[in-house]
Short mmCIF file of C-alpha atoms in Angstrom, two decimals:
data_model
loop_
_atom_site.label_atom_id
_atom_site.label_comp_id
_atom_site.label_asym_id
_atom_site.label_seq_id
_atom_site.Cartn_x
_atom_site.Cartn_y
_atom_site.Cartn_z
CA MET A 1437 17.05 3.44 6.44
CA LYS A 1438 18.19 6.35 3.98
CA THR A 1439 16.15 7.22 0.77
CA LYS A 1440 18.44 5.97 -2.19
CA GLN A 1441 17.94 9.09 -4.19
CA ALA A 1442 16.77 12.57 -3.48
CA GLY A 1443 13.61 13.46 -4.88
CA ILE A 1444 11.90 10.08 -4.87
CA VAL A 1445 9.63 8.88 -2.45
CA GLU A 1446 10.40 5.48 -0.92
CA ILE A 1447 7.07 3.48 0.16
CA PHE A 1448 6.89 -0.02 1.84
CA THR A 1449 3.63 -1.54 2.16
CA ASP A 1450 2.14 -4.93 3.51
CA GLY A 1451 -1.04 -6.64 4.43
CA ALA A 1452 -2.03 -9.18 7.20
CA CYS A 1453 -5.04 -11.07 7.89
CA LYS A 1454 -6.03 -13.40 10.68
CA GLY A 1455 -7.94 -15.79 8.88
CA ASN A 1456 -8.50 -15.35 4.94
CA PRO A 1457 -11.16 -13.64 5.24
CA GLY A 1458 -10.68 -12.44 8.86
CA VAL A 1459 -9.53 -9.55 10.63
CA GLY A 1460 -7.11 -7.70 8.58
CA GLY A 1461 -4.52 -4.74 9.00
CA TRP A 1462 -2.35 -2.95 6.43
CA GLY A 1463 0.78 -1.19 6.91
CA ALA A 1464 2.97 1.65 5.15
CA LEU A 1465 6.15 3.15 5.47
CA LEU A 1466 7.08 6.16 3.52
CA GLN A 1467 10.17 7.95 3.52
CA TYR A 1468 11.20 11.09 1.74
CA ASN A 1469 14.26 13.40 2.25
CA GLY A 1470 14.67 12.24 5.59
CA GLN A 1471 11.17 12.51 6.76
CA ARG A 1472 9.37 9.08 7.75
CA ARG A 1473 5.68 8.32 8.28
CA GLU A 1474 4.07 4.92 9.46
CA LEU A 1475 0.68 4.43 8.57
CA PHE A 1476 -1.52 1.76 9.50
CA GLY A 1477 -5.36 0.55 9.68
CA GLY A 1478 -7.37 -2.53 9.66
CA GLU A 1479 -10.91 -4.02 8.93
CA LYS A 1480 -13.19 -6.45 10.83
CA HIS A 1481 -14.06 -8.75 7.80
CA THR A 1482 -11.65 -8.57 4.99
CA THR A 1483 -9.27 -10.71 2.99
CA ASN A 1484 -5.21 -10.36 2.72
CA ASN A 1485 -5.21 -9.18 -0.71
CA ARG A 1486 -7.42 -6.23 0.02
CA MET A 1487 -4.98 -5.09 3.00
CA GLU A 1488 -2.38 -5.34 0.57
CA LEU A 1489 -4.34 -3.11 -1.87
CA LEU A 1490 -5.39 -0.62 0.94
CA ALA A 1491 -1.90 -0.03 2.06
CA VAL A 1492 -0.78 1.00 -1.23
CA ILE A 1493 -3.80 3.05 -1.72
CA ARG A 1494 -3.44 4.84 1.80
CA ALA A 1495 0.07 5.21 1.17
CA LEU A 1496 -0.21 7.00 -2.07
CA GLU A 1497 -3.19 8.93 -0.59
CA ALA A 1498 -0.67 10.42 2.01
CA LEU A 1499 1.15 12.22 -0.77
CA THR A 1500 0.61 15.87 -0.98
CA LYS A 1501 1.24 16.24 -4.58
CA PRO A 1502 2.60 14.25 -7.67
CA CYS A 1503 5.63 12.34 -6.85
CA GLU A 1504 8.46 10.07 -8.49
CA VAL A 1505 7.58 7.04 -6.14
CA ARG A 1506 9.58 3.88 -5.74
CA LEU A 1507 6.72 1.46 -4.19
CA HIS A 1508 8.02 -1.73 -2.43
CA THR A 1509 5.67 -4.79 -2.02
CA ASP A 1510 5.79 -8.35 -1.13
CA SER A 1511 2.51 -8.92 -2.98
CA LEU A 1512 2.84 -10.35 -6.63
CA TYR A 1513 -0.87 -9.67 -6.64
CA VAL A 1514 -0.42 -6.09 -6.25
CA GLN A 1515 2.71 -5.63 -8.15
CA LYS A 1516 1.53 -7.60 -11.37
CA GLY A 1517 -2.04 -6.47 -11.08
CA ILE A 1518 -1.09 -2.88 -11.36
CA SER A 1519 1.88 -3.57 -13.93
CA GLU A 1520 0.21 -5.84 -16.17
CA TRP A 1521 -3.22 -7.19 -15.49
CA ILE A 1522 -5.02 -3.92 -15.01
CA HIS A 1523 -4.75 -3.02 -18.68
CA ALA A 1524 -6.42 -6.16 -19.76
CA TRP A 1525 -8.85 -5.88 -16.97
CA LYS A 1526 -9.93 -2.25 -18.16
CA LYS A 1527 -10.28 -3.30 -21.94
CA ARG A 1528 -12.72 -6.07 -20.73
CA ASN A 1529 -14.70 -3.59 -18.41
CA TRP A 1530 -13.39 -5.16 -15.49
CA ARG A 1531 -13.65 -8.95 -16.20
CA THR A 1532 -10.88 -11.45 -16.21
CA ALA A 1533 -9.93 -13.60 -19.18
CA ASP A 1534 -12.39 -16.09 -18.36
CA LYS A 1535 -15.06 -13.12 -18.08
CA LYS A 1536 -15.37 -13.41 -14.51
CA PRO A 1537 -15.64 -10.13 -12.41
CA VAL A 1538 -12.41 -8.59 -11.16
CA LYS A 1539 -11.93 -9.43 -7.65
CA ASN A 1540 -11.48 -6.32 -5.45
CA ASP A 1541 -12.38 -4.20 -8.38
CA ASP A 1542 -13.34 -1.25 -5.96
CA LEU A 1543 -9.88 -1.13 -4.74
CA TRP A 1544 -8.21 -1.58 -8.28
CA LYS A 1545 -10.13 1.20 -9.88
CA GLU A 1546 -9.19 3.45 -6.80
CA LEU A 1547 -5.61 2.32 -6.90
CA ASP A 1548 -5.54 3.10 -10.75
CA LEU A 1549 -6.76 6.85 -10.36
CA LEU A 1550 -4.29 7.20 -7.48
CA ALA A 1551 -1.28 5.72 -9.41
CA GLN A 1552 -2.01 8.05 -12.46
CA ARG A 1553 -1.14 11.13 -10.09
CA HIS A 1554 2.32 9.75 -9.64
CA ARG A 1555 5.19 8.34 -11.54
CA ILE A 1556 5.82 4.99 -9.76
CA GLU A 1557 8.22 1.99 -10.06
CA TRP A 1558 6.43 -0.96 -8.80
CA LEU A 1559 9.24 -3.19 -6.85
CA TRP A 1560 8.29 -6.90 -5.69
CA VAL A 1561 10.49 -7.96 -2.41
CA ARG A 1562 10.25 -11.29 -0.97
CA GLY A 1563 8.39 -11.23 1.97
CA HIS A 1564 9.79 -11.99 5.50
CA ALA A 1565 13.45 -12.15 4.02
CA GLY A 1566 15.22 -9.50 6.12
CA HIS A 1567 14.26 -6.59 3.81
CA GLU A 1568 14.29 -3.77 6.32
CA GLY A 1569 11.45 -1.66 4.64
CA ASN A 1570 9.25 -4.30 4.38
CA GLU A 1571 9.71 -6.27 7.75
CA GLN A 1572 8.81 -2.59 9.15
CA ALA A 1573 5.51 -2.64 7.00
CA ASP A 1574 4.70 -6.06 8.01
CA VAL A 1575 4.96 -4.74 11.76
CA LEU A 1576 2.68 -1.81 10.92
CA ALA A 1577 0.23 -4.17 8.98
CA ASN A 1578 0.15 -6.39 12.10
CA ARG A 1579 -0.34 -3.26 14.17
CA GLY A 1580 -3.59 -2.71 12.12
CA VAL A 1581 -4.72 -6.23 13.00
CA GLN A 1582 -4.24 -5.65 16.57
CA SER A 1583 -5.91 -2.13 16.68
CA VAL A 1584 -9.17 -3.67 15.33
CA LEU A 1585 -8.98 -6.61 17.82
CA SER A 1586 -8.58 -4.31 20.82
CA ASN A 1587 -11.26 -1.57 19.49
CA SER A 1588 -13.61 -3.35 17.28
CA SER A 1589 -15.08 0.06 15.95
CA VAL A 1590 -11.71 0.96 14.40
CA GLU A 1591 -11.49 0.93 10.60
CA MET A 1592 -8.67 3.20 9.97
CA VAL A 1593 -6.16 4.00 12.85
CA ARG A 1594 -3.71 6.49 11.94
CA VAL A 1595 -2.76 8.25 8.77
CA GLN A 1596 -0.51 11.29 8.24
CA SER A 1597 0.65 12.94 5.27
CA ILE A 1598 4.03 13.15 4.14
CA ASP A 1599 5.23 16.75 3.14
CA THR A 1600 6.82 16.40 -0.46
CA ASN A 1601 6.99 20.34 -0.54
CA SER A 1602 9.86 20.31 1.89
CA THR A 1603 13.60 19.70 0.90
CA SER A 1604 14.80 18.35 4.00
CA ALA A 1605 13.88 16.74 7.29
CA GLY A 1606 14.07 19.82 9.27
CA GLU A 1607 11.46 22.00 7.25
#
């Protein structure tokens, strides 16, 4: 799979949970100028929405400098949350319209800070519909689940930075 436009980091993220709540995993695929990084991890007791958010957070943390990003997620919770709902949540001091605390506000706050560092286009893709990047992120998220199941002390398995300073895959 090739990046559609030079200079843009393509990110595909997904979360998975065996039981909800239950053992969960997150996965992210990052592509930039021919470079490709796969990230995944998991937690023993979590929810699918937390894993969807963590996938995005860990992917953005892997960027070495402010970037232009095209982020693909199959989670409307993430896509609408960061694009639409978060503005009202912040105005209401992290409360929903019916005055209840926003779920996962710890992760939303972290994502909000990370997102401010980059120019991000938030794209929703239908899950399990043959979208190559999304399918690969799904495999990584499930690898995160398996890593937790096989080693109960593991919280985050593998993270590599993507070097956005280089201009080609060979650098």
